[in-house]
PDB file of C-alpha atoms in Angstrom:
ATOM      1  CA  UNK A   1      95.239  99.675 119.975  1.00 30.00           C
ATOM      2  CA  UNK A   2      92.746  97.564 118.516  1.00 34.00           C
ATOM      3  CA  UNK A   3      92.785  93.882 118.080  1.00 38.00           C
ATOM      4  CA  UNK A   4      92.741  93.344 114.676  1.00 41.00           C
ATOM      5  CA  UNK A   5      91.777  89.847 112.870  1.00 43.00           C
ATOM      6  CA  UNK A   6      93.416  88.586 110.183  1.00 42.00           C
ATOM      7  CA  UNK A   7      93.035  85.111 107.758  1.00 46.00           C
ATOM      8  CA  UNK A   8      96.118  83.162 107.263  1.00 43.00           C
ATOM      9  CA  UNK A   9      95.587  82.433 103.832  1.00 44.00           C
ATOM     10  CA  UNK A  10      94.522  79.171 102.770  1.00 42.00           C
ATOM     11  CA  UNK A  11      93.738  78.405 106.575  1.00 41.00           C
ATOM     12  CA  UNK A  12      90.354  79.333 106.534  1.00 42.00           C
ATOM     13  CA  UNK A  13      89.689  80.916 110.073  1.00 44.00           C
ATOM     14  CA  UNK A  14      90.463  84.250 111.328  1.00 45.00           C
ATOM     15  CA  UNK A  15      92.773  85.039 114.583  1.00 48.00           C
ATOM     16  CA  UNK A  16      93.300  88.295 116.543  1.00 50.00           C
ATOM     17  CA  UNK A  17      96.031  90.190 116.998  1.00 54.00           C
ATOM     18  CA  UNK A  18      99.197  91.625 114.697  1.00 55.00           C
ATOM     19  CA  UNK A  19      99.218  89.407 111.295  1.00 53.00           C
ATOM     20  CA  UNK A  20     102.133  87.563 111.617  1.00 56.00           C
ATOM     21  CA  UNK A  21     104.929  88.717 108.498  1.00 54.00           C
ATOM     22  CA  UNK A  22     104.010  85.319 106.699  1.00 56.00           C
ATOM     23  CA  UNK A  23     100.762  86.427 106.183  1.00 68.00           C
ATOM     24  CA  UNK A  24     101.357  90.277 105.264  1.00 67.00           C
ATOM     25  CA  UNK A  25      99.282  91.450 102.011  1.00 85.00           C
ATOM     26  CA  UNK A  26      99.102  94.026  99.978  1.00 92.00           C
ATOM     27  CA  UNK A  27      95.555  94.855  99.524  1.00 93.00           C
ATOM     28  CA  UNK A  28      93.994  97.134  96.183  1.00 94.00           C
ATOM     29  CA  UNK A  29      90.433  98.368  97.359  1.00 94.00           C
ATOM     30  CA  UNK A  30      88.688  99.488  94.854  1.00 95.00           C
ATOM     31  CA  UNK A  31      85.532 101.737  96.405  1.00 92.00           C
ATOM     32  CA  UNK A  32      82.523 102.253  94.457  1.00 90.00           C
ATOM     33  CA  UNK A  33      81.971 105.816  96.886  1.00 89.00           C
ATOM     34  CA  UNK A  34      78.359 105.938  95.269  1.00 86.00           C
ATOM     35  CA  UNK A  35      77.560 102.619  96.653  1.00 83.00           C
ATOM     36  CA  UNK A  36      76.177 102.649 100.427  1.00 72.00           C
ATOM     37  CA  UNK A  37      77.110 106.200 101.613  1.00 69.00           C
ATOM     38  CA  UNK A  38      75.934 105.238 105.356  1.00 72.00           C
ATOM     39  CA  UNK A  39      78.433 102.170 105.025  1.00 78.00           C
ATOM     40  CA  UNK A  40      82.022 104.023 104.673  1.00 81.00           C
ATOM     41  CA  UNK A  41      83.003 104.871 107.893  1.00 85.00           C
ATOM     42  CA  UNK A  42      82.477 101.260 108.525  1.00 86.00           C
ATOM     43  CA  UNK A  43      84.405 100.413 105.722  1.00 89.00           C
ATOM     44  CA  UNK A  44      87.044 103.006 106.456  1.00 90.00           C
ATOM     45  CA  UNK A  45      87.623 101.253 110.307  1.00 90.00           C
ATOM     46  CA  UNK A  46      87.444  98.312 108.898  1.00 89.00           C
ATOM     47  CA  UNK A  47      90.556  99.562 106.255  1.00 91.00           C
ATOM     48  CA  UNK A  48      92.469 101.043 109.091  1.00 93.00           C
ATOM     49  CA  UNK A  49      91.872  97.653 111.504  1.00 91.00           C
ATOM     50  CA  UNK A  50      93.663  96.046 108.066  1.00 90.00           C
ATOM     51  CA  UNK A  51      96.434  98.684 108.330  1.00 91.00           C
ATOM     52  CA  UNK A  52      96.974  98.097 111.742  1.00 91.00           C
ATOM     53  CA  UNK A  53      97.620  94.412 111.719  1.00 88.00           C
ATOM     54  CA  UNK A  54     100.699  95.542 109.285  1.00 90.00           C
ATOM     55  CA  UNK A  55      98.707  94.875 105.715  1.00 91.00           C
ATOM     56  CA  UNK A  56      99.944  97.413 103.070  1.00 93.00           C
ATOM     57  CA  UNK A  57      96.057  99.027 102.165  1.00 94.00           C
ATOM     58  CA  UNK A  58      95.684 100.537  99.120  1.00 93.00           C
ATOM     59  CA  UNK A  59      92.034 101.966  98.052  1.00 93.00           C
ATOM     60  CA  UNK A  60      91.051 103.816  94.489  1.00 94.00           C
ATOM     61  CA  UNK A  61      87.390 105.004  94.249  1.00 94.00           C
ATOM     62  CA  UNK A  62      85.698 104.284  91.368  1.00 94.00           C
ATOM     63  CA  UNK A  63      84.403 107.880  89.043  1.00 95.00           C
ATOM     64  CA  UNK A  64      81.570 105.778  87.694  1.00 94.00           C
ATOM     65  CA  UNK A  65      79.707 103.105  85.291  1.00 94.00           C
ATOM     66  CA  UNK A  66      83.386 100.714  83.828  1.00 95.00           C
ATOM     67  CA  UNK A  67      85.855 102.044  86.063  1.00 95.00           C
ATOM     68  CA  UNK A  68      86.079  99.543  88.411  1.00 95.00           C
ATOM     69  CA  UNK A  69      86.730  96.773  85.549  1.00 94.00           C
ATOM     70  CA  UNK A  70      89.276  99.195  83.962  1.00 94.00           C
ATOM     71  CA  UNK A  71      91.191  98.995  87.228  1.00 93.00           C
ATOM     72  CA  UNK A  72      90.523  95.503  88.081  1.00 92.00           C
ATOM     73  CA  UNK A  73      92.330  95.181  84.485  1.00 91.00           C
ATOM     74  CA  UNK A  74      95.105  97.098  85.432  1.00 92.00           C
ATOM     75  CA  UNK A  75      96.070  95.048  88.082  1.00 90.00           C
ATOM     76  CA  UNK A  76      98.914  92.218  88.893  1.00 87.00           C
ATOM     77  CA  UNK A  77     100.039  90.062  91.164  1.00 87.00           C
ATOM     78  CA  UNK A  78     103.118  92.905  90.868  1.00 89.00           C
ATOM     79  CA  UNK A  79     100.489  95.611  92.475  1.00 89.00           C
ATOM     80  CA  UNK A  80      99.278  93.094  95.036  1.00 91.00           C
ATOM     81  CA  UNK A  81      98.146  90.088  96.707  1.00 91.00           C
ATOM     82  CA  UNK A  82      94.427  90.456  97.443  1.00 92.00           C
ATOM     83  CA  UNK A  83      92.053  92.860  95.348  1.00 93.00           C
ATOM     84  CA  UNK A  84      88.732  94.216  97.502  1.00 93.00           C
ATOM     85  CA  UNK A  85      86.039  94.935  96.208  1.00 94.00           C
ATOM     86  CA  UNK A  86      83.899  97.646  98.534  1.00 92.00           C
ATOM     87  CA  UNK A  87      80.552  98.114  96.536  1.00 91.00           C
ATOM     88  CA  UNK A  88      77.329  97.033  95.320  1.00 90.00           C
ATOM     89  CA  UNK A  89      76.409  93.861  93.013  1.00 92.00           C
ATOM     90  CA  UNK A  90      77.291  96.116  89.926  1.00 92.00           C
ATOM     91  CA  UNK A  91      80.561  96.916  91.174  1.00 93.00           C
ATOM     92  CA  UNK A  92      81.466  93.373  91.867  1.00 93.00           C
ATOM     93  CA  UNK A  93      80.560  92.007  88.065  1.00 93.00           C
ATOM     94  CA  UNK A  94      82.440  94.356  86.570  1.00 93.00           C
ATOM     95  CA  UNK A  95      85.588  93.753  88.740  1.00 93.00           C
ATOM     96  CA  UNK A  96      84.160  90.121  88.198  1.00 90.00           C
ATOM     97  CA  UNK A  97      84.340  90.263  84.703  1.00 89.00           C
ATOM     98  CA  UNK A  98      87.770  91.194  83.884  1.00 88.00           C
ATOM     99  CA  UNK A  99      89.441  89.612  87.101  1.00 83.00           C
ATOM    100  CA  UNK A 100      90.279  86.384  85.309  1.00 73.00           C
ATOM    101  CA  UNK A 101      93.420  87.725  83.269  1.00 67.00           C
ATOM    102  CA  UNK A 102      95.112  89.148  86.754  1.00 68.00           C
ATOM    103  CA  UNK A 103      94.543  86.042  88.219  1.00 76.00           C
ATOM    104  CA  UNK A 104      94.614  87.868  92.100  1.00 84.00           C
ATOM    105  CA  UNK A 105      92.458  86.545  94.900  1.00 88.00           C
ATOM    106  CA  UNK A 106      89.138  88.385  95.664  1.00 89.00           C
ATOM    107  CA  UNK A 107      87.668  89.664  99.042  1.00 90.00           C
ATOM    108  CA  UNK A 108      84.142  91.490  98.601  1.00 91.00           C
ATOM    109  CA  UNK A 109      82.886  93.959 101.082  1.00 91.00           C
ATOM    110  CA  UNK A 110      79.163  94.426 100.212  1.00 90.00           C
ATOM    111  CA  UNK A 111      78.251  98.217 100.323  1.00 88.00           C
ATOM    112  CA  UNK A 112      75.588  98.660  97.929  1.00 85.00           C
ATOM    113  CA  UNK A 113      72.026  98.908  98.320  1.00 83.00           C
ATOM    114  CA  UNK A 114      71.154  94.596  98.369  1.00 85.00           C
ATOM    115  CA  UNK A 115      74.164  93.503  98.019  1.00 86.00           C
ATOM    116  CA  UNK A 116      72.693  90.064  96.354  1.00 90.00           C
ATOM    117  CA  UNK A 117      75.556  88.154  95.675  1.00 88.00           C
ATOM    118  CA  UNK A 118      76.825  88.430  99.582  1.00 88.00           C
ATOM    119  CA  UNK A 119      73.505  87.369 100.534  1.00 88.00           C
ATOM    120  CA  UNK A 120      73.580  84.176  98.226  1.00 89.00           C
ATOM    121  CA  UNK A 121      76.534  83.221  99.585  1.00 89.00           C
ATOM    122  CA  UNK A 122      76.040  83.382 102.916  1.00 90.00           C
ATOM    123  CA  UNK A 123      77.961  86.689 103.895  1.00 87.00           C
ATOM    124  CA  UNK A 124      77.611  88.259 107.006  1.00 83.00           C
ATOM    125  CA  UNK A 125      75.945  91.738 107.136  1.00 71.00           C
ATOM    126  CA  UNK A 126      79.177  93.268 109.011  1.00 71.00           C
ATOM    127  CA  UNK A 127      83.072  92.648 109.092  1.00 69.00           C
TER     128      UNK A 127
END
């Protein structure tokens, strides 16, 4: 089993081991699978190290230009707590752009090709 890490929300560090239930989400990924081909099986770990810990992980891939902002849309606090965001800088400002109305917390995991916004905010390169 692996030791998977975990943010208490609002607490701003991250622990290892099990979340504990308090801090339990339900997670939307939305995938751009275009974006950073090399990157998925990191991403997909990284998913199941989420799954692990107890978070309910749910992941939609994107079928091209708009669909990520038409399922960023879609989405409630009802479908769950914390929307991802797994793609490049185009796949974040559409999910960006339409995020507002759901009013859901974000989490980006830079796959695309310069992923510019995770660079000018001081990201790190790997989970």
């Amino acid at each position: 089993m692996h030791a998977a890490a975990w943010c208490a929300p609002g607490a701003g560090r991250i622990a290892t081991g099990p979340a504990p239930a308090a801090a339990i989400r339900r997670l939307h990924v939305v995938f751009n699978p275009v974006a950073g081909r090399r990157r998925h099986a990191r991403l997909q770990h990284t998913l199941a190290l989420l799954a692990e810990a107890g978070h309910r992980v749910t992941t939609e891939a994107t079928r091209g230009p708009g669909h990520a902002a038409d399922i960023a849309a879609a989405l409630s606090r009802d479908d769950c707590d914390t929307l991802l965001v797994a793609g490049g800088d185009g796949t974040v400002n559409e999910v960006l752009n339409v995020l507002r109305a759901a009013d859901l917390p974000l989490a980006l995991y830079p796959l695309g090709t310069a992923n510019v916004l995770a660079a000018e905010i001081g990201m790190p390169a790997t989970p």
